[in-house]
Coordinates of N, CA, C and O in Angstrom, one line a residue:
F1325 N 17.2 44.5 -11.8 CA 17.6 43.4 -13.0 C 16.2 42.8 -13.3 O 15.2 42.6 -12.1
Y1326 N 16.1 42.8 -14.7 CA 14.4 42.5 -15.3 C 14.7 41.5 -15.5 O 15.4 41.5 -16.6
N1327 N 13.9 40.2 -15.4 CA 14.3 38.9 -16.4 C 13.5 38.9 -17.3 O 11.9 38.9 -17.6
K1328 N 13.8 39.2 -18.8 CA 12.8 39.1 -19.8 C 12.8 38.1 -20.6 O 12.1 37.8 -21.8
S1329 N 13.6 37.2 -20.1 CA 13.6 35.6 -20.6 C 12.4 34.9 -20.0 O 11.9 35.2 -19.6
N1330 N 12.3 33.7 -20.5 CA 11.3 32.8 -20.4 C 11.5 31.7 -19.1 O 11.0 30.8 -18.9
V1331 N 12.8 31.9 -18.7 CA 13.2 30.8 -17.3 C 13.8 31.6 -16.4 O 13.9 32.6 -16.6
N1332 N 13.7 30.8 -14.9 CA 14.0 31.5 -14.1 C 15.5 31.8 -13.9 O 16.1 31.1 -14.6
F1333 N 16.1 32.9 -13.1 CA 17.2 33.3 -12.8 C 17.5 33.8 -11.7 O 16.6 34.2 -10.7
T1334 N 19.0 33.5 -11.3 CA 19.0 33.8 -9.9 C 20.7 34.5 -9.9 O 21.7 33.5 -10.0
P1335 N 20.7 35.9 -10.1 CA 21.9 36.6 -9.8 C 22.7 36.6 -8.6 O 21.7 36.7 -7.3
A1336 N 23.8 36.5 -8.5 CA 24.5 36.5 -7.3 C 26.2 36.9 -7.8 O 26.5 36.5 -9.0
S1337 N 26.7 37.2 -6.6 CA 28.3 37.6 -6.8 C 29.2 36.6 -7.1 O 28.9 35.6 -6.9
D1338 N 30.2 36.9 -7.8 CA 31.3 36.0 -8.0 C 32.1 36.0 -6.8 O 32.0 36.8 -5.9
P1339 N 32.9 34.6 -6.4 CA 32.8 33.5 -7.5 C 31.7 32.5 -7.1 O 31.4 32.6 -6.0
H1340 N 31.1 31.3 -8.0 CA 30.0 30.7 -7.7 C 30.5 30.1 -6.6 O 31.4 29.5 -6.6
D1341 N 29.3 29.7 -5.7 CA 29.4 29.0 -4.7 C 29.5 29.8 -3.2 O 28.7 30.0 -2.5
S1342 N 30.7 30.7 -3.4 CA 30.9 31.3 -2.2 C 30.5 32.7 -2.3 O 30.2 33.0 -1.4
H1343 N 30.0 33.7 -3.3 CA 29.6 34.9 -3.4 C 30.4 35.7 -3.0 O 30.0 36.7 -2.3
S1344 N 31.8 35.6 -2.5 CA 32.7 36.2 -1.8 C 33.2 38.0 -2.3 O 33.4 38.4 -1.4
N1345 N 33.0 37.6 -3.7 CA 33.3 39.1 -4.1 C 32.8 40.1 -3.6 O 33.0 41.7 -3.3
Y1346 N 31.2 40.4 -3.3 CA 30.3 41.1 -2.9 C 29.3 40.6 -2.3 O 28.1 40.3 -2.8
P1347 N 29.4 39.8 -1.1 CA 28.6 38.6 -0.5 C 26.8 39.3 -0.3 O 25.8 38.6 -0.4
E1348 N 26.9 40.8 -0.1 CA 25.3 41.2 -0.2 C 24.5 41.0 -1.4 O 23.7 40.7 -1.4
F1349 N 25.3 41.4 -2.5 CA 24.7 40.8 -3.8 C 24.4 39.5 -4.0 O 25.5 38.5 -4.6
D1350 N 23.1 39.0 -3.6 CA 22.8 37.6 -4.1 C 21.2 37.7 -3.6 O 20.9 38.0 -2.6
A1351 N 20.6 37.4 -4.9 CA 19.2 37.6 -4.9 C 18.5 36.1 -4.0 O 17.7 36.4 -3.8
V1352 N 19.0 35.3 -3.3 CA 18.9 34.2 -2.7 C 17.7 33.3 -3.5 O 18.1 32.2 -3.3
K1353 N 16.7 34.2 -4.2 CA 15.3 33.2 -4.5 C 15.4 33.5 -5.7 O 16.3 34.4 -6.6
E1354 N 14.8 32.5 -6.4 CA 14.7 32.6 -8.3 C 13.9 33.8 -8.9 O 13.0 34.1 -7.8
I1355 N 14.3 34.2 -9.8 CA 13.5 35.6 -10.3 C 12.8 35.1 -11.5 O 13.4 34.5 -12.6
A1356 N 11.0 34.9 -11.4 CA 10.8 34.1 -12.5 C 10.8 35.7 -13.6 O 10.5 36.7 -13.5
P1357 N 10.2 34.6 -14.7 CA 10.1 35.8 -16.1 C 8.7 36.9 -15.8 O 8.0 36.7 -15.3
G1358 N 9.8 37.9 -16.2 CA 8.9 39.4 -15.9 C 8.6 40.0 -14.8 O 8.2 40.7 -14.6
K1359 N 9.5 39.1 -13.9 CA 9.6 39.7 -12.6 C 11.3 40.5 -12.7 O 12.0 40.3 -13.2
N1360 N 11.4 41.3 -11.1 CA 12.8 41.9 -11.1 C 13.3 41.9 -9.7 O 12.7 41.1 -8.5
F1361 N 14.4 41.9 -9.5 CA 15.1 41.9 -8.5 C 16.0 43.3 -8.2 O 16.9 43.5 -9.1
K1362 N 15.5 43.8 -7.1 CA 16.5 45.3 -7.2 C 17.8 45.3 -6.1 O 17.5 44.4 -5.1
F1363 N 19.1 45.9 -6.4 CA 20.1 46.1 -5.4 C 20.8 46.9 -5.5 O 21.1 47.4 -6.8
Q1364 N 21.1 47.9 -4.3 CA 21.7 48.5 -4.7 C 23.3 48.8 -4.4 O 23.9 48.1 -3.1
F1365 N 24.2 48.9 -5.2 CA 25.8 48.6 -4.9 C 26.2 50.1 -4.4 O 26.3 51.0 -5.1
N1366 N 27.0 49.8 -3.2 CA 27.4 50.8 -2.6 C 28.9 51.1 -2.2 O 29.4 51.7 -2.0
K1367 N 29.5 49.9 -3.1 CA 30.8 50.0 -3.1 C 31.4 50.3 -4.5 O 31.0 49.4 -5.3
V1368 N 32.5 51.1 -4.5 CA 32.9 51.2 -6.0 C 33.9 50.2 -6.2 O 34.3 49.8 -5.6
G1369 N 34.0 49.8 -7.8 CA 34.4 48.7 -7.7 C 34.0 48.1 -9.2 O 32.7 48.7 -9.9
S1370 N 34.4 46.7 -9.5 CA 34.2 46.0 -10.6 C 33.6 44.9 -10.3 O 34.3 44.0 -9.7
W1371 N 32.1 44.9 -10.4 CA 31.8 43.3 -9.4 C 31.2 42.5 -10.6 O 30.2 42.5 -11.4
G1372 N 32.0 41.4 -10.4 CA 31.3 40.1 -11.5 C 30.3 39.3 -10.9 O 30.4 39.3 -9.5
Y1373 N 29.3 38.9 -11.8 CA 28.2 38.4 -11.2 C 28.0 36.9 -11.9 O 28.4 36.9 -13.3
H1374 N 27.0 36.0 -11.6 CA 26.8 34.7 -12.7 C 25.2 35.0 -12.3 O 24.6 35.3 -11.0
D1375 N 24.5 33.6 -13.0 CA 23.2 33.2 -12.7 C 23.7 31.9 -11.6 O 24.4 31.0 -12.2
N1376 N 23.2 31.3 -10.7 CA 22.9 30.6 -10.2 C 22.4 29.4 -10.6 O 23.1 28.3 -10.1
I1377 N 21.5 29.4 -11.4 CA 21.0 28.0 -12.5 C 21.9 27.9 -13.3 O 21.6 26.5 -13.8
N1378 N 22.1 28.9 -14.0 CA 23.0 29.0 -15.5 C 24.3 29.7 -15.2 O 24.6 30.9 -15.3
F1379 N 25.1 28.8 -14.6 CA 26.4 29.4 -14.4 C 27.6 30.3 -15.4 O 28.4 30.7 -15.2
E1380 N 26.9 29.3 -16.8 CA 27.7 30.0 -17.7 C 27.1 31.5 -17.9 O 27.6 32.3 -18.4
A1381 N 25.9 31.9 -17.7 CA 25.4 33.1 -17.6 C 26.1 34.3 -16.6 O 25.8 33.7 -15.5
K1382 N 27.2 35.5 -17.3 CA 27.7 35.9 -16.4 C 27.7 37.3 -16.9 O 27.2 38.0 -18.0
G1383 N 28.2 38.2 -16.1 CA 28.2 39.6 -16.3 C 29.1 40.5 -15.5 O 29.5 40.0 -14.3
T1384 N 29.2 42.0 -15.9 CA 29.7 42.5 -14.7 C 29.4 43.9 -14.2 O 28.4 44.8 -15.1
I1385 N 29.1 44.2 -13.4 CA 28.7 45.6 -12.6 C 29.5 46.4 -12.3 O 30.5 46.3 -11.6
N1386 N 29.9 47.6 -13.1 CA 31.1 48.8 -12.6 C 30.4 49.8 -12.0 O 29.5 50.6 -12.5
V1387 N 30.7 50.1 -10.9 CA 30.6 50.9 -10.0 C 31.5 52.1 -9.6 O 32.5 51.9 -9.5
A1388 N 31.2 53.4 -10.1 CA 31.8 54.6 -9.9 C 31.6 55.6 -9.1 O 30.2 55.4 -8.4
N1389 N 32.5 56.5 -8.7 CA 32.0 57.5 -7.8 C 30.8 58.5 -8.4 O 31.1 59.0 -9.4

């Protein structure tokens, strides 16, 4: 994840608060504008995520074999 915006963000697995769908996927700290966060998805599936700062910002990562 590369932060092209002008505000911090913190990507994490859905659902918000528990991050239980893929608990390992959690940036934990805020990612500043111009910085990045790297995470390798090792599980096949469709993984929802959100921004822990702005809960309305969401996306999906699709991992195939």
